[in-house]
PDB file of C-alpha atoms in Angstrom:
ATOM      1  CA  UNK A   1      62.749   4.419   7.862  1.00  0.00           C
ATOM      2  CA  UNK A   2      60.679   2.401   5.392  1.00  0.00           C
ATOM      3  CA  UNK A   3      58.309   4.324   3.151  1.00  0.00           C
ATOM      4  CA  UNK A   4      54.568   3.391   3.254  1.00  0.00           C
ATOM      5  CA  UNK A   5      53.012   2.616  -0.064  1.00  0.00           C
ATOM      6  CA  UNK A   6      49.764   4.493  -0.875  1.00  0.00           C
ATOM      7  CA  UNK A   7      48.323   1.114  -1.867  1.00  0.00           C
ATOM      8  CA  UNK A   8      48.409   0.103   1.798  1.00  0.00           C
ATOM      9  CA  UNK A   9      46.631   3.256   2.955  1.00  0.00           C
ATOM     10  CA  UNK A  10      43.882   3.607   0.298  1.00  0.00           C
ATOM     11  CA  UNK A  11      41.843   0.435   1.102  1.00  0.00           C
ATOM     12  CA  UNK A  12      41.413   1.241   4.823  1.00  0.00           C
ATOM     13  CA  UNK A  13      40.459   4.832   3.963  1.00  0.00           C
ATOM     14  CA  UNK A  14      37.842   3.646   1.442  1.00  0.00           C
ATOM     15  CA  UNK A  15      36.498   1.128   3.971  1.00  0.00           C
ATOM     16  CA  UNK A  16      36.238   3.835   6.647  1.00  0.00           C
ATOM     17  CA  UNK A  17      34.342   6.058   4.196  1.00  0.00           C
ATOM     18  CA  UNK A  18      31.816   3.282   3.496  1.00  0.00           C
ATOM     19  CA  UNK A  19      31.344   2.652   7.209  1.00  0.00           C
ATOM     20  CA  UNK A  20      30.788   6.378   7.737  1.00  0.00           C
ATOM     21  CA  UNK A  21      28.175   6.554   4.952  1.00  0.00           C
ATOM     22  CA  UNK A  22      26.368   3.499   6.345  1.00  0.00           C
ATOM     23  CA  UNK A  23      26.284   5.038   9.827  1.00  0.00           C
ATOM     24  CA  UNK A  24      24.860   8.297   8.485  1.00  0.00           C
ATOM     25  CA  UNK A  25      22.191   6.353   6.585  1.00  0.00           C
ATOM     26  CA  UNK A  26      21.198   4.345   9.634  1.00  0.00           C
ATOM     27  CA  UNK A  27      20.842   7.349  11.915  1.00  0.00           C
ATOM     28  CA  UNK A  28      19.374   9.972   9.624  1.00  0.00           C
ATOM     29  CA  UNK A  29      15.943   9.818  11.293  1.00  0.00           C
ATOM     30  CA  UNK A  30      14.009   8.252   8.419  1.00  0.00           C
ATOM     31  CA  UNK A  31      11.058   6.220   9.703  1.00  0.00           C
ATOM     32  CA  UNK A  32      11.433   3.709   6.889  1.00  0.00           C
ATOM     33  CA  UNK A  33       8.411   4.952   4.978  1.00  0.00           C
ATOM     34  CA  UNK A  34       8.697   5.227   1.249  1.00  0.00           C
ATOM     35  CA  UNK A  35       7.367   8.601   0.174  1.00  0.00           C
ATOM     36  CA  UNK A  36       4.574   8.640  -2.356  1.00  0.00           C
ATOM     37  CA  UNK A  37       4.686  11.168  -5.141  1.00  0.00           C
ATOM     38  CA  UNK A  38       0.883  10.998  -5.282  1.00  0.00           C
ATOM     39  CA  UNK A  39       0.183  12.572  -1.888  1.00  0.00           C
ATOM     40  CA  UNK A  40      -1.790  15.730  -2.617  1.00  0.00           C
ATOM     41  CA  UNK A  41      -2.273  14.732  -6.259  1.00  0.00           C
ATOM     42  CA  UNK A  42      -5.331  13.359  -8.053  1.00  0.00           C
ATOM     43  CA  UNK A  43      -5.321   9.569  -7.882  1.00  0.00           C
ATOM     44  CA  UNK A  44      -3.957   7.836 -10.979  1.00  0.00           C
ATOM     45  CA  UNK A  45      -6.429   6.002 -13.213  1.00  0.00           C
ATOM     46  CA  UNK A  46      -7.796   2.691 -11.973  1.00  0.00           C
ATOM     47  CA  UNK A  47      -7.768  -0.433 -14.174  1.00  0.00           C
ATOM     48  CA  UNK A  48     -10.237  -0.389 -17.063  1.00  0.00           C
ATOM     49  CA  UNK A  49     -11.045  -4.034 -16.406  1.00  0.00           C
ATOM     50  CA  UNK A  50     -13.176  -5.307 -13.558  1.00  0.00           C
ATOM     51  CA  UNK A  51     -13.205  -8.677 -11.887  1.00  0.00           C
ATOM     52  CA  UNK A  52     -15.936 -10.687 -13.649  1.00  0.00           C
ATOM     53  CA  UNK A  53     -19.071 -10.993 -11.532  1.00  0.00           C
ATOM     54  CA  UNK A  54     -18.296  -7.943  -9.364  1.00  0.00           C
ATOM     55  CA  UNK A  55     -19.039  -4.230  -9.668  1.00  0.00           C
ATOM     56  CA  UNK A  56     -16.242  -2.609 -11.674  1.00  0.00           C
ATOM     57  CA  UNK A  57     -14.237   0.168 -10.049  1.00  0.00           C
ATOM     58  CA  UNK A  58     -14.072   3.446 -11.989  1.00  0.00           C
ATOM     59  CA  UNK A  59     -12.083   6.610 -11.335  1.00  0.00           C
ATOM     60  CA  UNK A  60     -15.356   8.486 -10.681  1.00  0.00           C
ATOM     61  CA  UNK A  61     -15.935   6.177  -7.685  1.00  0.00           C
ATOM     62  CA  UNK A  62     -12.975   7.902  -6.017  1.00  0.00           C
ATOM     63  CA  UNK A  63     -14.391  11.412  -6.456  1.00  0.00           C
ATOM     64  CA  UNK A  64     -17.890  11.056  -5.017  1.00  0.00           C
ATOM     65  CA  UNK A  65     -17.384  13.590  -2.257  1.00  0.00           C
ATOM     66  CA  UNK A  66     -16.456  11.181   0.534  1.00  0.00           C
ATOM     67  CA  UNK A  67     -13.185   9.816   1.847  1.00  0.00           C
ATOM     68  CA  UNK A  68     -12.516   6.322   0.520  1.00  0.00           C
ATOM     69  CA  UNK A  69      -9.860   3.633   0.642  1.00  0.00           C
ATOM     70  CA  UNK A  70      -8.214   1.875  -2.296  1.00  0.00           C
ATOM     71  CA  UNK A  71      -6.601  -1.442  -1.392  1.00  0.00           C
ATOM     72  CA  UNK A  72      -4.240  -3.258  -3.778  1.00  0.00           C
ATOM     73  CA  UNK A  73      -4.323  -6.995  -3.009  1.00  0.00           C
ATOM     74  CA  UNK A  74      -3.815 -10.469  -4.443  1.00  0.00           C
ATOM     75  CA  UNK A  75      -5.126 -13.915  -3.508  1.00  0.00           C
ATOM     76  CA  UNK A  76      -1.583 -15.332  -3.364  1.00  0.00           C
ATOM     77  CA  UNK A  77      -0.445 -12.704  -0.830  1.00  0.00           C
ATOM     78  CA  UNK A  78      -0.263 -13.944   2.820  1.00  0.00           C
ATOM     79  CA  UNK A  79      -0.209 -10.379   4.295  1.00  0.00           C
ATOM     80  CA  UNK A  80      -3.366  -9.632   2.270  1.00  0.00           C
ATOM     81  CA  UNK A  81      -5.050 -12.572   3.974  1.00  0.00           C
ATOM     82  CA  UNK A  82      -3.870 -11.299   7.368  1.00  0.00           C
ATOM     83  CA  UNK A  83      -5.426  -7.865   6.818  1.00  0.00           C
ATOM     84  CA  UNK A  84      -8.692  -9.129   5.310  1.00  0.00           C
ATOM     85  CA  UNK A  85     -10.627  -9.126   8.635  1.00  0.00           C
ATOM     86  CA  UNK A  86      -9.635  -5.481   9.111  1.00  0.00           C
ATOM     87  CA  UNK A  87     -10.861  -4.623   5.610  1.00  0.00           C
ATOM     88  CA  UNK A  88     -14.193  -6.251   6.444  1.00  0.00           C
ATOM     89  CA  UNK A  89     -14.432  -4.182   9.658  1.00  0.00           C
ATOM     90  CA  UNK A  90     -13.625  -0.963   7.795  1.00  0.00           C
ATOM     91  CA  UNK A  91     -16.289  -1.757   5.210  1.00  0.00           C
ATOM     92  CA  UNK A  92     -18.851  -2.739   7.875  1.00  0.00           C
ATOM     93  CA  UNK A  93     -18.164   0.589   9.625  1.00  0.00           C
ATOM     94  CA  UNK A  94     -19.306   2.372   6.466  1.00  0.00           C
ATOM     95  CA  UNK A  95     -15.966   3.439   5.032  1.00  0.00           C
ATOM     96  CA  UNK A  96     -16.094   3.208   1.226  1.00  0.00           C
ATOM     97  CA  UNK A  97     -13.539   0.545   0.328  1.00  0.00           C
ATOM     98  CA  UNK A  98     -12.432  -0.236  -3.207  1.00  0.00           C
ATOM     99  CA  UNK A  99     -10.112  -3.035  -4.240  1.00  0.00           C
ATOM    100  CA  UNK A 100      -7.648  -3.544  -7.042  1.00  0.00           C
ATOM    101  CA  UNK A 101      -6.664  -7.162  -7.529  1.00  0.00           C
ATOM    102  CA  UNK A 102      -3.339  -7.376  -9.325  1.00  0.00           C
ATOM    103  CA  UNK A 103      -0.922  -9.930 -10.718  1.00  0.00           C
ATOM    104  CA  UNK A 104      -3.538 -12.577 -10.059  1.00  0.00           C
ATOM    105  CA  UNK A 105      -6.008 -14.693 -11.986  1.00  0.00           C
ATOM    106  CA  UNK A 106      -9.717 -13.918 -12.035  1.00  0.00           C
ATOM    107  CA  UNK A 107     -10.450 -17.499 -10.919  1.00  0.00           C
ATOM    108  CA  UNK A 108      -8.170 -17.275  -7.852  1.00  0.00           C
ATOM    109  CA  UNK A 109      -9.380 -13.779  -6.918  1.00  0.00           C
ATOM    110  CA  UNK A 110     -13.019 -14.850  -7.177  1.00  0.00           C
ATOM    111  CA  UNK A 111     -12.398 -17.980  -5.065  1.00  0.00           C
ATOM    112  CA  UNK A 112     -10.604 -15.886  -2.439  1.00  0.00           C
ATOM    113  CA  UNK A 113     -13.488 -13.397  -2.154  1.00  0.00           C
ATOM    114  CA  UNK A 114     -16.050 -16.189  -2.001  1.00  0.00           C
ATOM    115  CA  UNK A 115     -14.088 -17.949   0.777  1.00  0.00           C
ATOM    116  CA  UNK A 116     -13.094 -14.875   2.819  1.00  0.00           C
ATOM    117  CA  UNK A 117     -15.931 -12.449   2.034  1.00  0.00           C
ATOM    118  CA  UNK A 118     -16.022  -9.415  -0.224  1.00  0.00           C
ATOM    119  CA  UNK A 119     -15.542  -6.115   1.638  1.00  0.00           C
ATOM    120  CA  UNK A 120     -15.210  -4.019  -1.537  1.00  0.00           C
ATOM    121  CA  UNK A 121     -17.847  -1.723  -3.067  1.00  0.00           C
ATOM    122  CA  UNK A 122     -16.203  -2.198  -6.466  1.00  0.00           C
ATOM    123  CA  UNK A 123     -13.145  -3.932  -7.857  1.00  0.00           C
ATOM    124  CA  UNK A 124     -10.532  -3.269 -10.470  1.00  0.00           C
ATOM    125  CA  UNK A 125      -8.662  -6.170 -12.038  1.00  0.00           C
ATOM    126  CA  UNK A 126      -5.032  -5.606 -13.009  1.00  0.00           C
ATOM    127  CA  UNK A 127      -3.552  -8.987 -13.986  1.00  0.00           C
ATOM    128  CA  UNK A 128      -0.450  -7.427 -15.567  1.00  0.00           C
ATOM    129  CA  UNK A 129       0.181  -5.038 -12.665  1.00  0.00           C
ATOM    130  CA  UNK A 130       0.328  -2.039 -15.017  1.00  0.00           C
ATOM    131  CA  UNK A 131      -2.060   0.183 -13.013  1.00  0.00           C
ATOM    132  CA  UNK A 132      -0.331  -0.828  -9.779  1.00  0.00           C
ATOM    133  CA  UNK A 133       2.858   0.635 -11.262  1.00  0.00           C
ATOM    134  CA  UNK A 134       0.969   3.838 -12.122  1.00  0.00           C
ATOM    135  CA  UNK A 135      -0.052   4.084  -8.449  1.00  0.00           C
ATOM    136  CA  UNK A 136       3.510   3.430  -7.276  1.00  0.00           C
ATOM    137  CA  UNK A 137       2.590   0.131  -5.643  1.00  0.00           C
ATOM    138  CA  UNK A 138       5.704  -1.863  -4.758  1.00  0.00           C
ATOM    139  CA  UNK A 139       3.956  -5.026  -3.548  1.00  0.00           C
ATOM    140  CA  UNK A 140       0.716  -6.110  -1.955  1.00  0.00           C
ATOM    141  CA  UNK A 141      -0.967  -5.105   0.173  1.00  0.00           C
ATOM    142  CA  UNK A 142      -0.946  -1.338  -0.117  1.00  0.00           C
ATOM    143  CA  UNK A 143      -3.808   0.934   0.893  1.00  0.00           C
ATOM    144  CA  UNK A 144      -4.450   4.532  -0.130  1.00  0.00           C
ATOM    145  CA  UNK A 145      -6.671   7.040   1.663  1.00  0.00           C
ATOM    146  CA  UNK A 146      -8.366   9.155  -1.002  1.00  0.00           C
ATOM    147  CA  UNK A 147     -10.198  12.437  -0.354  1.00  0.00           C
ATOM    148  CA  UNK A 148     -13.707  13.031  -1.671  1.00  0.00           C
ATOM    149  CA  UNK A 149     -12.311  14.982  -4.622  1.00  0.00           C
ATOM    150  CA  UNK A 150     -10.108  12.055  -5.696  1.00  0.00           C
ATOM    151  CA  UNK A 151      -6.894  13.420  -4.169  1.00  0.00           C
ATOM    152  CA  UNK A 152      -4.526  10.907  -2.557  1.00  0.00           C
ATOM    153  CA  UNK A 153      -4.090  11.791   1.117  1.00  0.00           C
ATOM    154  CA  UNK A 154      -1.976   8.897   2.418  1.00  0.00           C
ATOM    155  CA  UNK A 155      -0.268   5.699   1.267  1.00  0.00           C
ATOM    156  CA  UNK A 156       0.129   2.766   3.647  1.00  0.00           C
ATOM    157  CA  UNK A 157       2.525  -0.005   2.646  1.00  0.00           C
ATOM    158  CA  UNK A 158       1.917  -3.409   4.197  1.00  0.00           C
ATOM    159  CA  UNK A 159      -0.961  -5.151   5.915  1.00  0.00           C
ATOM    160  CA  UNK A 160      -3.443  -3.195   8.024  1.00  0.00           C
ATOM    161  CA  UNK A 161      -2.639  -5.081  11.230  1.00  0.00           C
ATOM    162  CA  UNK A 162      -0.892  -4.565  14.544  1.00  0.00           C
ATOM    163  CA  UNK A 163       0.905  -1.538  15.909  1.00  0.00           C
ATOM    164  CA  UNK A 164       1.676  -0.075  12.485  1.00  0.00           C
ATOM    165  CA  UNK A 165      -2.045  -0.039  11.671  1.00  0.00           C
ATOM    166  CA  UNK A 166      -2.827   1.523  15.048  1.00  0.00           C
ATOM    167  CA  UNK A 167      -0.012   4.085  15.096  1.00  0.00           C
ATOM    168  CA  UNK A 168       0.285   5.142  11.458  1.00  0.00           C
ATOM    169  CA  UNK A 169      -2.838   4.253   9.473  1.00  0.00           C
ATOM    170  CA  UNK A 170      -5.660   4.979  11.928  1.00  0.00           C
ATOM    171  CA  UNK A 171      -4.417   8.502  12.816  1.00  0.00           C
ATOM    172  CA  UNK A 172      -4.267   9.368   9.102  1.00  0.00           C
ATOM    173  CA  UNK A 173      -7.736   7.913   8.537  1.00  0.00           C
ATOM    174  CA  UNK A 174      -9.058   9.878  11.513  1.00  0.00           C
ATOM    175  CA  UNK A 175      -7.469  13.047  10.143  1.00  0.00           C
ATOM    176  CA  UNK A 176      -9.170  12.438   6.781  1.00  0.00           C
ATOM    177  CA  UNK A 177     -12.590  11.559   8.238  1.00  0.00           C
ATOM    178  CA  UNK A 178     -12.593  13.909  11.212  1.00  0.00           C
ATOM    179  CA  UNK A 179     -13.562  11.034  13.512  1.00  0.00           C
ATOM    180  CA  UNK A 180     -13.227   7.260  13.372  1.00  0.00           C
ATOM    181  CA  UNK A 181     -16.318   5.050  13.254  1.00  0.00           C
ATOM    182  CA  UNK A 182     -16.663   2.593  16.146  1.00  0.00           C
ATOM    183  CA  UNK A 183     -15.295  -0.900  15.679  1.00  0.00           C
ATOM    184  CA  UNK A 184     -12.338  -0.286  13.364  1.00  0.00           C
ATOM    185  CA  UNK A 185      -9.527  -0.204  15.925  1.00  0.00           C
ATOM    186  CA  UNK A 186      -7.378  -3.208  16.668  1.00  0.00           C
ATOM    187  CA  UNK A 187      -5.413  -5.533  14.431  1.00  0.00           C
ATOM    188  CA  UNK A 188      -6.519  -8.631  12.562  1.00  0.00           C
TER     189      UNK A 188
END
């Protein structure tokens, strides 16, 4: 009877192990959300620089005793454009909304806000993206719900549109506010 070489057995065993690990990863029950280390922590500092011609965002704006939103956005970001009507509705409903424009130019950001409307009470300008890193932002848009004491309550990755906005963001906003103002449901 011929003897089997271990070199013929090892590759299929290694392949089977990789397939097993992939299957466990796919079915582990994770909803795909990236956890934020800032939930329950005081919000990181906002950019020191403001967008010229607009009220400059400061860290004290986030600790004024009312729930607020901080939205990281850029003029070159198509999902940011898709969520912009929702941001305007949130602002019109009286929810304090602050923006941080990052990895952008002041000229492009200003043109975008002039064309699309400015829903923000104040703006931070982060052309290098350094403060976005401090906040754990992986890419625009990302929106944070911040408690009145400046504590981060929730991080939402992606545009505030569609079913994800309805099913994940709005319930967290309602939990933070106690009740949702009229007119902020629905997608873009």
